[in-house]
């Protein structure tokens, strides 16, 4: 059995992110192909107990655990259940799921049955965004500030937490508000 180091994950994450933002794939919609690549990284960072995120048809929260359902009716949870930290929407049909990687950074899965990507994905995932390490943002009148940036796997668009925190209200496993820290 091959032991993977943190460096391997960082290199693989970087390679997949580059492929996602610069790929020139044909035949099926580009966003759907990028989503499949993003799900591979999701399988590495937040693996399921059995199966792959690529085979998932629905996600629900059941008694504080994220459950992934498959086309054959089977289901499973995350290999490391503590990686599920929060959601937006209802537990039976979340609009977003927030996972926490082993390095403490988050991955967000957003769902939209009518979205450009969500309509071609079995689980209706419309985007997967990853929280990056601290990055410097320059303000014209102030000194550079350190903020965590979010990168969309599908569009490559980056935004800081301060731009999005007012748009999403996360609920943790126990039903309390879940706050993302800006840094």
Short mmCIF file of N, CA and C in Angstrom, two decimals:
data_model
loop_
_atom_site.label_atom_id
_atom_site.label_comp_id
_atom_site.label_asym_id
_atom_site.label_seq_id
_atom_site.Cartn_x
_atom_site.Cartn_y
_atom_site.Cartn_z
N UNK A 1 0.84 -1.18 0.00
CA UNK A 1 0.00 0.00 0.00
C UNK A 1 0.88 1.24 0.00
N UNK A 2 0.57 2.16 -0.88
CA UNK A 2 1.37 3.36 -1.03
C UNK A 2 0.91 4.42 -0.03
N UNK A 3 1.84 5.01 0.68
CA UNK A 3 1.53 6.08 1.62
C UNK A 3 1.64 7.41 0.90
N UNK A 4 0.58 8.21 0.97
CA UNK A 4 0.58 9.51 0.32
C UNK A 4 0.94 10.57 1.33
N UNK A 5 1.81 11.44 0.93
CA UNK A 5 2.24 12.52 1.81
C UNK A 5 1.40 13.76 1.55
N UNK A 6 1.51 14.71 2.44
CA UNK A 6 0.82 15.99 2.27
C UNK A 6 1.26 16.65 0.97
N UNK A 7 2.53 16.52 0.64
CA UNK A 7 3.05 17.10 -0.59
C UNK A 7 2.34 16.51 -1.80
N UNK A 8 2.10 15.17 -1.77
CA UNK A 8 1.40 14.53 -2.88
C UNK A 8 0.01 15.14 -3.04
N UNK A 9 -0.72 15.31 -1.94
CA UNK A 9 -2.06 15.89 -2.01
C UNK A 9 -2.01 17.31 -2.55
N UNK A 10 -1.05 18.10 -2.07
CA UNK A 10 -0.94 19.47 -2.53
C UNK A 10 -0.63 19.52 -4.02
N UNK A 11 0.28 18.65 -4.49
CA UNK A 11 0.62 18.62 -5.90
C UNK A 11 -0.58 18.16 -6.71
N UNK A 12 -1.27 17.11 -6.25
CA UNK A 12 -2.41 16.60 -6.97
C UNK A 12 -3.53 17.63 -6.99
N UNK A 13 -3.77 18.31 -5.87
CA UNK A 13 -4.79 19.35 -5.81
C UNK A 13 -4.45 20.46 -6.79
N UNK A 14 -3.18 20.85 -6.84
CA UNK A 14 -2.75 21.90 -7.76
C UNK A 14 -2.95 21.45 -9.20
N UNK A 15 -2.59 20.20 -9.53
CA UNK A 15 -2.76 19.70 -10.89
C UNK A 15 -4.23 19.65 -11.30
N UNK A 16 -5.09 19.19 -10.39
CA UNK A 16 -6.51 19.13 -10.70
C UNK A 16 -7.09 20.52 -10.85
N UNK A 17 -6.70 21.44 -9.95
CA UNK A 17 -7.19 22.82 -10.05
C UNK A 17 -6.77 23.45 -11.38
N UNK A 18 -5.54 23.20 -11.83
CA UNK A 18 -5.08 23.72 -13.10
C UNK A 18 -5.91 23.13 -14.23
N UNK A 19 -6.15 21.82 -14.17
CA UNK A 19 -6.95 21.16 -15.20
C UNK A 19 -8.37 21.71 -15.21
N UNK A 20 -8.90 21.99 -14.04
CA UNK A 20 -10.28 22.49 -13.95
C UNK A 20 -10.43 23.87 -14.57
N UNK A 21 -9.49 24.73 -14.32
CA UNK A 21 -9.62 26.10 -14.77
C UNK A 21 -9.09 26.32 -16.18
N UNK A 22 -8.31 25.40 -16.71
CA UNK A 22 -7.71 25.59 -18.03
C UNK A 22 -8.02 24.47 -19.01
N UNK A 23 -8.92 23.56 -18.65
CA UNK A 23 -9.17 22.42 -19.52
C UNK A 23 -9.92 22.84 -20.78
N UNK A 24 -9.68 22.10 -21.84
CA UNK A 24 -10.33 22.33 -23.12
C UNK A 24 -10.95 21.00 -23.55
N UNK A 25 -12.02 20.58 -22.85
CA UNK A 25 -12.62 19.28 -23.06
C UNK A 25 -13.77 19.40 -24.06
N UNK A 26 -14.01 18.35 -24.85
CA UNK A 26 -15.02 18.36 -25.90
C UNK A 26 -16.19 17.44 -25.55
N UNK A 27 -17.20 17.41 -26.40
CA UNK A 27 -18.36 16.52 -26.39
C UNK A 27 -19.41 16.90 -25.35
N UNK A 28 -19.18 16.65 -24.06
CA UNK A 28 -20.18 17.01 -23.06
C UNK A 28 -19.88 18.41 -22.56
N UNK A 29 -20.88 19.05 -21.93
CA UNK A 29 -20.63 20.41 -21.43
C UNK A 29 -19.38 20.47 -20.57
N UNK A 30 -18.59 21.51 -20.80
CA UNK A 30 -17.32 21.67 -20.10
C UNK A 30 -17.50 21.68 -18.60
N UNK A 31 -18.53 22.36 -18.11
CA UNK A 31 -18.74 22.43 -16.66
C UNK A 31 -18.99 21.06 -16.07
N UNK A 32 -19.68 20.18 -16.79
CA UNK A 32 -19.95 18.83 -16.29
C UNK A 32 -18.66 18.01 -16.23
N UNK A 33 -17.79 18.21 -17.20
CA UNK A 33 -16.51 17.50 -17.19
C UNK A 33 -15.62 18.02 -16.07
N UNK A 34 -15.63 19.33 -15.84
CA UNK A 34 -14.84 19.88 -14.74
C UNK A 34 -15.37 19.38 -13.41
N UNK A 35 -16.69 19.22 -13.29
CA UNK A 35 -17.29 18.72 -12.07
C UNK A 35 -16.80 17.30 -11.77
N UNK A 36 -16.65 16.49 -12.80
CA UNK A 36 -16.14 15.12 -12.59
C UNK A 36 -14.71 15.16 -12.05
N UNK A 37 -13.90 16.06 -12.57
CA UNK A 37 -12.54 16.22 -12.05
C UNK A 37 -12.56 16.70 -10.60
N UNK A 38 -13.46 17.62 -10.31
CA UNK A 38 -13.58 18.14 -8.94
C UNK A 38 -14.01 17.04 -7.98
N UNK A 39 -14.87 16.15 -8.43
CA UNK A 39 -15.33 15.04 -7.57
C UNK A 39 -14.19 14.07 -7.26
N UNK A 40 -13.25 13.94 -8.16
CA UNK A 40 -12.06 13.10 -7.88
C UNK A 40 -11.28 13.67 -6.71
N UNK A 41 -11.09 14.98 -6.73
CA UNK A 41 -10.40 15.62 -5.61
C UNK A 41 -11.22 15.50 -4.34
N UNK A 42 -12.53 15.62 -4.45
CA UNK A 42 -13.42 15.45 -3.31
C UNK A 42 -13.28 14.04 -2.74
N UNK A 43 -13.14 13.04 -3.59
CA UNK A 43 -12.92 11.66 -3.13
C UNK A 43 -11.62 11.52 -2.36
N UNK A 44 -10.63 12.31 -2.71
CA UNK A 44 -9.35 12.25 -1.99
C UNK A 44 -9.41 13.02 -0.67
N UNK A 45 -10.03 14.19 -0.69
CA UNK A 45 -10.03 15.06 0.49
C UNK A 45 -11.11 14.69 1.51
N UNK A 46 -12.27 14.26 1.05
CA UNK A 46 -13.41 13.93 1.92
C UNK A 46 -14.06 12.65 1.41
N UNK A 47 -13.35 11.52 1.51
CA UNK A 47 -13.85 10.28 0.91
C UNK A 47 -15.10 9.74 1.60
N UNK A 48 -15.89 9.03 0.80
CA UNK A 48 -17.05 8.33 1.34
C UNK A 48 -16.59 7.01 1.93
N UNK A 49 -17.41 6.46 2.81
CA UNK A 49 -17.12 5.17 3.42
C UNK A 49 -17.06 4.07 2.35
N UNK A 50 -17.96 4.13 1.39
CA UNK A 50 -18.00 3.21 0.25
C UNK A 50 -18.37 4.01 -0.98
N UNK A 51 -17.80 3.69 -2.11
CA UNK A 51 -18.18 4.36 -3.34
C UNK A 51 -17.46 5.68 -3.54
N UNK A 52 -17.98 6.43 -4.52
CA UNK A 52 -17.37 7.68 -4.93
C UNK A 52 -18.42 8.78 -5.00
N UNK A 53 -17.97 10.01 -4.80
CA UNK A 53 -18.86 11.15 -4.96
C UNK A 53 -19.38 11.23 -6.41
N UNK A 54 -18.64 10.68 -7.35
CA UNK A 54 -19.06 10.68 -8.75
C UNK A 54 -20.30 9.82 -8.98
N UNK A 55 -20.52 8.86 -8.11
CA UNK A 55 -21.66 7.94 -8.26
C UNK A 55 -22.87 8.35 -7.42
N UNK A 56 -22.75 9.42 -6.65
CA UNK A 56 -23.80 9.84 -5.75
C UNK A 56 -24.96 10.47 -6.51
N UNK A 57 -26.20 10.16 -6.06
CA UNK A 57 -27.38 10.76 -6.67
C UNK A 57 -28.08 11.76 -5.75
N UNK A 58 -27.79 11.71 -4.45
CA UNK A 58 -28.44 12.62 -3.51
C UNK A 58 -27.66 12.64 -2.20
N UNK A 59 -27.64 13.79 -1.56
CA UNK A 59 -27.04 13.94 -0.23
C UNK A 59 -28.13 14.39 0.74
N UNK A 60 -28.15 13.79 1.92
CA UNK A 60 -29.06 14.22 2.99
C UNK A 60 -28.29 14.22 4.30
N UNK A 61 -28.82 14.94 5.27
CA UNK A 61 -28.26 14.94 6.61
C UNK A 61 -29.21 14.14 7.48
N UNK A 62 -28.69 13.10 8.10
CA UNK A 62 -29.49 12.20 8.93
C UNK A 62 -28.83 12.08 10.29
N UNK A 63 -29.51 12.58 11.32
CA UNK A 63 -28.97 12.56 12.68
C UNK A 63 -27.52 13.06 12.73
N UNK A 64 -27.28 14.22 12.23
CA UNK A 64 -25.98 14.89 12.27
C UNK A 64 -24.91 14.24 11.40
N UNK A 65 -25.29 13.33 10.52
CA UNK A 65 -24.33 12.68 9.62
C UNK A 65 -24.73 12.96 8.18
N UNK A 66 -23.73 13.21 7.35
CA UNK A 66 -23.98 13.37 5.92
C UNK A 66 -24.09 11.98 5.30
N UNK A 67 -25.18 11.75 4.59
CA UNK A 67 -25.39 10.48 3.92
C UNK A 67 -25.41 10.71 2.41
N UNK A 68 -24.72 9.85 1.68
CA UNK A 68 -24.71 9.91 0.23
C UNK A 68 -25.49 8.71 -0.30
N UNK A 69 -26.43 8.96 -1.20
CA UNK A 69 -27.25 7.89 -1.78
C UNK A 69 -26.81 7.64 -3.21
N UNK A 70 -26.95 6.38 -3.64
CA UNK A 70 -26.52 5.96 -4.96
C UNK A 70 -27.72 5.47 -5.78
N UNK A 71 -27.55 5.32 -7.08
CA UNK A 71 -28.63 4.95 -7.99
C UNK A 71 -29.26 3.60 -7.64
N UNK A 72 -28.49 2.68 -7.09
CA UNK A 72 -29.04 1.36 -6.75
C UNK A 72 -29.78 1.34 -5.41
N UNK A 73 -29.90 2.50 -4.76
CA UNK A 73 -30.61 2.59 -3.49
C UNK A 73 -29.73 2.47 -2.27
N UNK A 74 -28.48 2.08 -2.46
CA UNK A 74 -27.57 1.98 -1.33
C UNK A 74 -27.13 3.37 -0.87
N UNK A 75 -26.58 3.43 0.31
CA UNK A 75 -26.11 4.71 0.84
C UNK A 75 -24.94 4.47 1.79
N UNK A 76 -24.24 5.55 2.07
CA UNK A 76 -23.12 5.48 3.02
C UNK A 76 -22.85 6.89 3.54
N UNK A 77 -22.00 6.98 4.52
CA UNK A 77 -21.59 8.26 5.06
C UNK A 77 -20.17 8.58 4.63
N UNK A 78 -19.63 9.62 5.20
CA UNK A 78 -18.24 9.96 4.96
C UNK A 78 -17.34 8.99 5.71
N UNK A 79 -16.18 8.73 5.18
CA UNK A 79 -15.22 7.87 5.86
C UNK A 79 -14.83 8.48 7.21
N UNK A 80 -14.74 9.79 7.24
CA UNK A 80 -14.45 10.54 8.46
C UNK A 80 -15.64 11.46 8.72
N UNK A 81 -16.65 10.98 9.47
CA UNK A 81 -17.90 11.73 9.65
C UNK A 81 -17.73 13.15 10.19
N UNK A 82 -16.66 13.40 10.93
CA UNK A 82 -16.45 14.75 11.48
C UNK A 82 -16.11 15.77 10.40
N UNK A 83 -15.89 15.35 9.16
CA UNK A 83 -15.60 16.31 8.09
C UNK A 83 -16.84 17.08 7.66
N UNK A 84 -18.02 16.54 7.92
CA UNK A 84 -19.24 17.29 7.65
C UNK A 84 -19.46 18.26 8.80
N UNK A 85 -19.52 19.57 8.50
CA UNK A 85 -19.64 20.56 9.57
C UNK A 85 -20.90 21.41 9.49
N UNK A 86 -21.47 21.64 8.30
CA UNK A 86 -22.62 22.53 8.23
C UNK A 86 -23.35 22.38 6.89
N UNK A 87 -24.53 22.99 6.84
CA UNK A 87 -25.32 22.96 5.62
C UNK A 87 -26.13 24.25 5.50
N UNK A 88 -26.63 24.50 4.30
CA UNK A 88 -27.63 25.53 4.05
C UNK A 88 -28.87 24.80 3.56
N UNK A 89 -30.03 25.29 3.96
CA UNK A 89 -31.26 24.67 3.52
C UNK A 89 -31.74 23.60 4.48
N UNK A 90 -32.57 22.69 3.97
CA UNK A 90 -33.18 21.65 4.78
C UNK A 90 -32.32 20.39 4.76
N UNK A 91 -32.36 19.63 5.83
CA UNK A 91 -31.54 18.40 5.93
C UNK A 91 -31.89 17.38 4.85
N UNK A 92 -33.15 17.34 4.41
CA UNK A 92 -33.55 16.39 3.38
C UNK A 92 -33.16 16.82 1.97
N UNK A 93 -32.97 18.11 1.78
CA UNK A 93 -32.66 18.63 0.46
C UNK A 93 -31.82 19.89 0.59
N UNK A 94 -30.56 19.75 1.03
CA UNK A 94 -29.72 20.94 1.27
C UNK A 94 -29.41 21.70 -0.02
N UNK A 95 -29.24 23.02 0.12
CA UNK A 95 -28.81 23.83 -1.01
C UNK A 95 -27.29 23.93 -1.04
N UNK A 96 -26.65 23.67 0.10
CA UNK A 96 -25.18 23.65 0.18
C UNK A 96 -24.76 22.78 1.35
N UNK A 97 -23.62 22.14 1.19
CA UNK A 97 -23.01 21.33 2.25
C UNK A 97 -21.59 21.82 2.44
N UNK A 98 -21.20 21.99 3.68
CA UNK A 98 -19.86 22.47 4.00
C UNK A 98 -19.07 21.34 4.67
N UNK A 99 -17.95 20.99 4.05
CA UNK A 99 -17.07 19.94 4.57
C UNK A 99 -15.77 20.58 5.02
N UNK A 100 -15.10 19.97 5.99
CA UNK A 100 -13.84 20.50 6.48
C UNK A 100 -12.74 19.47 6.21
N UNK A 101 -11.74 19.90 5.46
CA UNK A 101 -10.62 19.02 5.13
C UNK A 101 -9.72 18.85 6.35
N UNK A 102 -8.79 17.92 6.28
CA UNK A 102 -7.89 17.65 7.39
C UNK A 102 -6.98 18.84 7.71
N UNK A 103 -6.78 19.74 6.75
CA UNK A 103 -5.95 20.93 7.00
C UNK A 103 -6.75 22.09 7.59
N UNK A 104 -8.03 21.87 7.88
CA UNK A 104 -8.86 22.89 8.50
C UNK A 104 -9.58 23.81 7.52
N UNK A 105 -9.28 23.69 6.24
CA UNK A 105 -9.96 24.50 5.23
C UNK A 105 -11.22 23.79 4.77
N UNK A 106 -12.15 24.55 4.20
CA UNK A 106 -13.45 24.02 3.85
C UNK A 106 -13.60 23.74 2.35
N UNK A 107 -14.54 22.85 2.05
CA UNK A 107 -15.02 22.61 0.70
C UNK A 107 -16.53 22.76 0.75
N UNK A 108 -17.08 23.52 -0.19
CA UNK A 108 -18.53 23.70 -0.23
C UNK A 108 -19.09 23.08 -1.51
N UNK A 109 -20.11 22.25 -1.36
CA UNK A 109 -20.87 21.71 -2.47
C UNK A 109 -22.18 22.48 -2.53
N UNK A 110 -22.48 23.09 -3.67
CA UNK A 110 -23.76 23.79 -3.82
C UNK A 110 -24.62 23.01 -4.80
N UNK A 111 -25.92 22.98 -4.51
CA UNK A 111 -26.86 22.20 -5.30
C UNK A 111 -27.87 23.12 -5.97
N UNK A 112 -28.20 22.80 -7.24
CA UNK A 112 -29.21 23.55 -7.97
C UNK A 112 -29.66 22.68 -9.14
N UNK A 113 -30.86 22.14 -9.04
CA UNK A 113 -31.38 21.25 -10.09
C UNK A 113 -31.50 21.94 -11.44
N UNK A 114 -31.67 23.24 -11.43
CA UNK A 114 -31.85 23.99 -12.67
C UNK A 114 -30.59 24.73 -13.11
N UNK A 115 -29.52 24.63 -12.34
CA UNK A 115 -28.28 25.32 -12.68
C UNK A 115 -27.62 24.71 -13.90
N UNK A 116 -26.69 25.45 -14.50
CA UNK A 116 -26.01 24.97 -15.70
C UNK A 116 -25.33 23.62 -15.48
N UNK A 117 -24.70 23.44 -14.34
CA UNK A 117 -24.03 22.18 -14.05
C UNK A 117 -24.96 21.23 -13.31
N UNK A 118 -25.77 21.76 -12.41
CA UNK A 118 -26.67 20.93 -11.61
C UNK A 118 -27.64 20.11 -12.43
N UNK A 119 -28.06 20.63 -13.58
CA UNK A 119 -29.02 19.89 -14.40
C UNK A 119 -28.39 18.70 -15.12
N UNK A 120 -27.07 18.65 -15.23
CA UNK A 120 -26.43 17.51 -15.89
C UNK A 120 -25.74 16.57 -14.90
N UNK A 121 -25.85 16.87 -13.60
CA UNK A 121 -25.23 16.04 -12.58
C UNK A 121 -26.30 15.23 -11.85
N UNK A 122 -26.03 13.94 -11.62
CA UNK A 122 -26.99 13.07 -10.95
C UNK A 122 -27.38 13.56 -9.57
N UNK A 123 -26.44 14.17 -8.84
CA UNK A 123 -26.71 14.67 -7.49
C UNK A 123 -27.10 16.15 -7.51
N UNK A 124 -27.18 16.74 -8.70
CA UNK A 124 -27.54 18.15 -8.89
C UNK A 124 -26.54 19.11 -8.25
N UNK A 125 -25.26 18.70 -8.20
CA UNK A 125 -24.22 19.60 -7.71
C UNK A 125 -23.99 20.66 -8.78
N UNK A 126 -24.12 21.92 -8.39
CA UNK A 126 -23.96 23.01 -9.35
C UNK A 126 -22.56 23.60 -9.30
N UNK A 127 -21.90 23.48 -8.15
CA UNK A 127 -20.52 23.97 -8.03
C UNK A 127 -19.87 23.34 -6.81
N UNK A 128 -18.57 23.26 -6.86
CA UNK A 128 -17.76 22.86 -5.71
C UNK A 128 -16.72 23.95 -5.55
N UNK A 129 -16.67 24.54 -4.36
CA UNK A 129 -15.70 25.60 -4.09
C UNK A 129 -14.78 25.15 -2.97
N UNK A 130 -13.54 25.59 -3.06
CA UNK A 130 -12.56 25.22 -2.05
C UNK A 130 -11.99 26.48 -1.42
N UNK A 131 -11.87 26.44 -0.12
CA UNK A 131 -11.27 27.54 0.63
C UNK A 131 -9.75 27.40 0.52
N UNK A 132 -9.07 28.48 0.19
CA UNK A 132 -7.62 28.43 0.02
C UNK A 132 -6.91 28.92 1.27
N UNK A 133 -5.61 28.78 1.27
CA UNK A 133 -4.79 29.31 2.35
C UNK A 133 -4.91 30.83 2.38
N UNK A 134 -4.40 31.42 3.41
CA UNK A 134 -4.45 32.88 3.53
C UNK A 134 -3.77 33.54 2.34
N UNK A 135 -4.40 34.58 1.84
CA UNK A 135 -3.87 35.33 0.72
C UNK A 135 -3.95 36.82 1.04
N UNK A 136 -3.01 37.57 0.52
CA UNK A 136 -3.00 39.01 0.77
C UNK A 136 -3.92 39.71 -0.21
N UNK A 137 -4.75 40.59 0.32
CA UNK A 137 -5.61 41.44 -0.50
C UNK A 137 -5.20 42.88 -0.26
N UNK A 138 -4.93 43.59 -1.31
CA UNK A 138 -4.53 44.98 -1.16
C UNK A 138 -5.73 45.90 -1.20
N UNK A 139 -5.83 46.75 -0.22
CA UNK A 139 -6.81 47.82 -0.21
C UNK A 139 -6.06 49.09 -0.57
N UNK A 140 -6.69 49.95 -1.31
CA UNK A 140 -6.01 51.15 -1.79
C UNK A 140 -5.53 52.03 -0.65
N UNK A 141 -6.33 52.19 0.39
CA UNK A 141 -6.00 53.12 1.46
C UNK A 141 -5.35 52.46 2.67
N UNK A 142 -5.35 51.15 2.72
CA UNK A 142 -4.86 50.46 3.91
C UNK A 142 -3.71 49.52 3.55
N UNK A 143 -3.12 48.97 4.59
CA UNK A 143 -2.08 47.98 4.38
C UNK A 143 -2.73 46.68 3.89
N UNK A 144 -1.93 45.81 3.26
CA UNK A 144 -2.49 44.54 2.80
C UNK A 144 -3.10 43.76 3.97
N UNK A 145 -4.22 43.12 3.70
CA UNK A 145 -4.90 42.30 4.69
C UNK A 145 -4.83 40.85 4.27
N UNK A 146 -4.77 39.96 5.25
CA UNK A 146 -4.80 38.55 4.95
C UNK A 146 -6.24 38.05 5.04
N UNK A 147 -6.69 37.39 3.98
CA UNK A 147 -8.04 36.84 3.90
C UNK A 147 -7.96 35.46 3.27
N UNK A 148 -8.91 34.63 3.62
CA UNK A 148 -9.02 33.34 2.93
C UNK A 148 -9.85 33.56 1.68
N UNK A 149 -9.40 33.00 0.60
CA UNK A 149 -10.12 33.11 -0.67
C UNK A 149 -10.80 31.79 -0.99
N UNK A 150 -11.91 31.86 -1.70
CA UNK A 150 -12.63 30.69 -2.19
C UNK A 150 -12.46 30.63 -3.69
N UNK A 151 -12.21 29.43 -4.21
CA UNK A 151 -12.03 29.24 -5.64
C UNK A 151 -13.08 28.24 -6.12
N UNK A 152 -13.79 28.61 -7.17
CA UNK A 152 -14.76 27.71 -7.78
C UNK A 152 -14.01 26.70 -8.64
N UNK A 153 -14.33 25.42 -8.46
CA UNK A 153 -13.71 24.40 -9.30
C UNK A 153 -14.17 24.53 -10.74
N UNK A 154 -15.35 25.08 -10.96
CA UNK A 154 -15.90 25.11 -12.31
C UNK A 154 -15.53 26.35 -13.08
N UNK A 155 -15.46 27.49 -12.40
CA UNK A 155 -15.17 28.73 -13.12
C UNK A 155 -13.79 29.29 -12.82
N UNK A 156 -13.17 28.84 -11.73
CA UNK A 156 -11.88 29.38 -11.34
C UNK A 156 -12.00 30.73 -10.67
N UNK A 157 -13.21 31.25 -10.55
CA UNK A 157 -13.44 32.56 -9.96
C UNK A 157 -13.08 32.52 -8.48
N UNK A 158 -12.36 33.55 -8.07
CA UNK A 158 -11.96 33.67 -6.66
C UNK A 158 -12.75 34.79 -6.02
N UNK A 159 -13.12 34.59 -4.78
CA UNK A 159 -13.74 35.65 -4.02
C UNK A 159 -13.35 35.48 -2.57
N UNK A 160 -13.39 36.57 -1.82
CA UNK A 160 -13.03 36.49 -0.41
C UNK A 160 -14.27 36.27 0.42
N UNK A 161 -14.06 35.80 1.62
CA UNK A 161 -15.16 35.50 2.53
C UNK A 161 -16.02 36.73 2.78
N UNK A 162 -15.40 37.89 2.87
CA UNK A 162 -16.17 39.10 3.17
C UNK A 162 -17.19 39.41 2.08
N UNK A 163 -16.97 38.92 0.86
CA UNK A 163 -17.92 39.16 -0.22
C UNK A 163 -19.11 38.21 -0.15
N UNK A 164 -18.95 37.05 0.52
CA UNK A 164 -19.98 36.03 0.48
C UNK A 164 -20.62 35.73 1.82
N UNK A 165 -20.05 36.18 2.92
CA UNK A 165 -20.55 35.79 4.22
C UNK A 165 -21.98 36.25 4.45
N UNK A 166 -22.36 37.37 3.87
CA UNK A 166 -23.72 37.86 4.07
C UNK A 166 -24.72 37.09 3.20
N UNK A 167 -24.26 36.37 2.20
CA UNK A 167 -25.16 35.67 1.30
C UNK A 167 -25.59 34.31 1.84
N UNK A 168 -24.78 33.64 2.62
CA UNK A 168 -25.09 32.29 3.07
C UNK A 168 -25.11 32.20 4.57
N UNK A 169 -26.13 31.53 5.06
CA UNK A 169 -26.27 31.27 6.48
C UNK A 169 -26.14 29.76 6.67
N UNK A 170 -25.05 29.34 7.27
CA UNK A 170 -24.82 27.92 7.50
C UNK A 170 -25.38 27.51 8.85
N UNK A 171 -25.86 26.26 8.91
CA UNK A 171 -26.33 25.66 10.14
C UNK A 171 -25.45 24.47 10.44
N UNK A 172 -24.89 24.40 11.67
CA UNK A 172 -24.03 23.26 12.00
C UNK A 172 -24.88 22.02 12.31
N UNK A 173 -24.21 20.91 12.61
CA UNK A 173 -24.88 19.64 12.85
C UNK A 173 -25.90 19.70 13.97
N UNK A 174 -25.67 20.53 14.97
CA UNK A 174 -26.56 20.61 16.13
C UNK A 174 -27.68 21.64 15.93
N UNK A 175 -27.71 22.30 14.79
CA UNK A 175 -28.76 23.26 14.51
C UNK A 175 -28.40 24.70 14.83
N UNK A 176 -27.17 24.95 15.25
CA UNK A 176 -26.71 26.31 15.57
C UNK A 176 -26.12 26.97 14.34
N UNK A 177 -25.99 28.29 14.38
CA UNK A 177 -25.31 29.01 13.30
C UNK A 177 -23.86 28.57 13.23
N UNK A 178 -23.35 28.44 12.01
CA UNK A 178 -21.95 28.07 11.80
C UNK A 178 -21.26 29.26 11.16
N UNK A 179 -20.23 29.76 11.82
CA UNK A 179 -19.51 30.93 11.33
C UNK A 179 -18.20 30.52 10.67
N UNK A 180 -17.98 31.05 9.48
CA UNK A 180 -16.68 30.89 8.83
C UNK A 180 -15.81 32.05 9.25
N UNK A 181 -14.57 31.75 9.63
CA UNK A 181 -13.64 32.80 10.00
C UNK A 181 -13.00 33.38 8.76
N UNK A 182 -12.85 34.70 8.74
CA UNK A 182 -12.24 35.37 7.59
C UNK A 182 -10.75 35.05 7.49
N UNK A 183 -10.10 34.77 8.62
CA UNK A 183 -8.67 34.44 8.60
C UNK A 183 -8.33 33.56 9.76
#
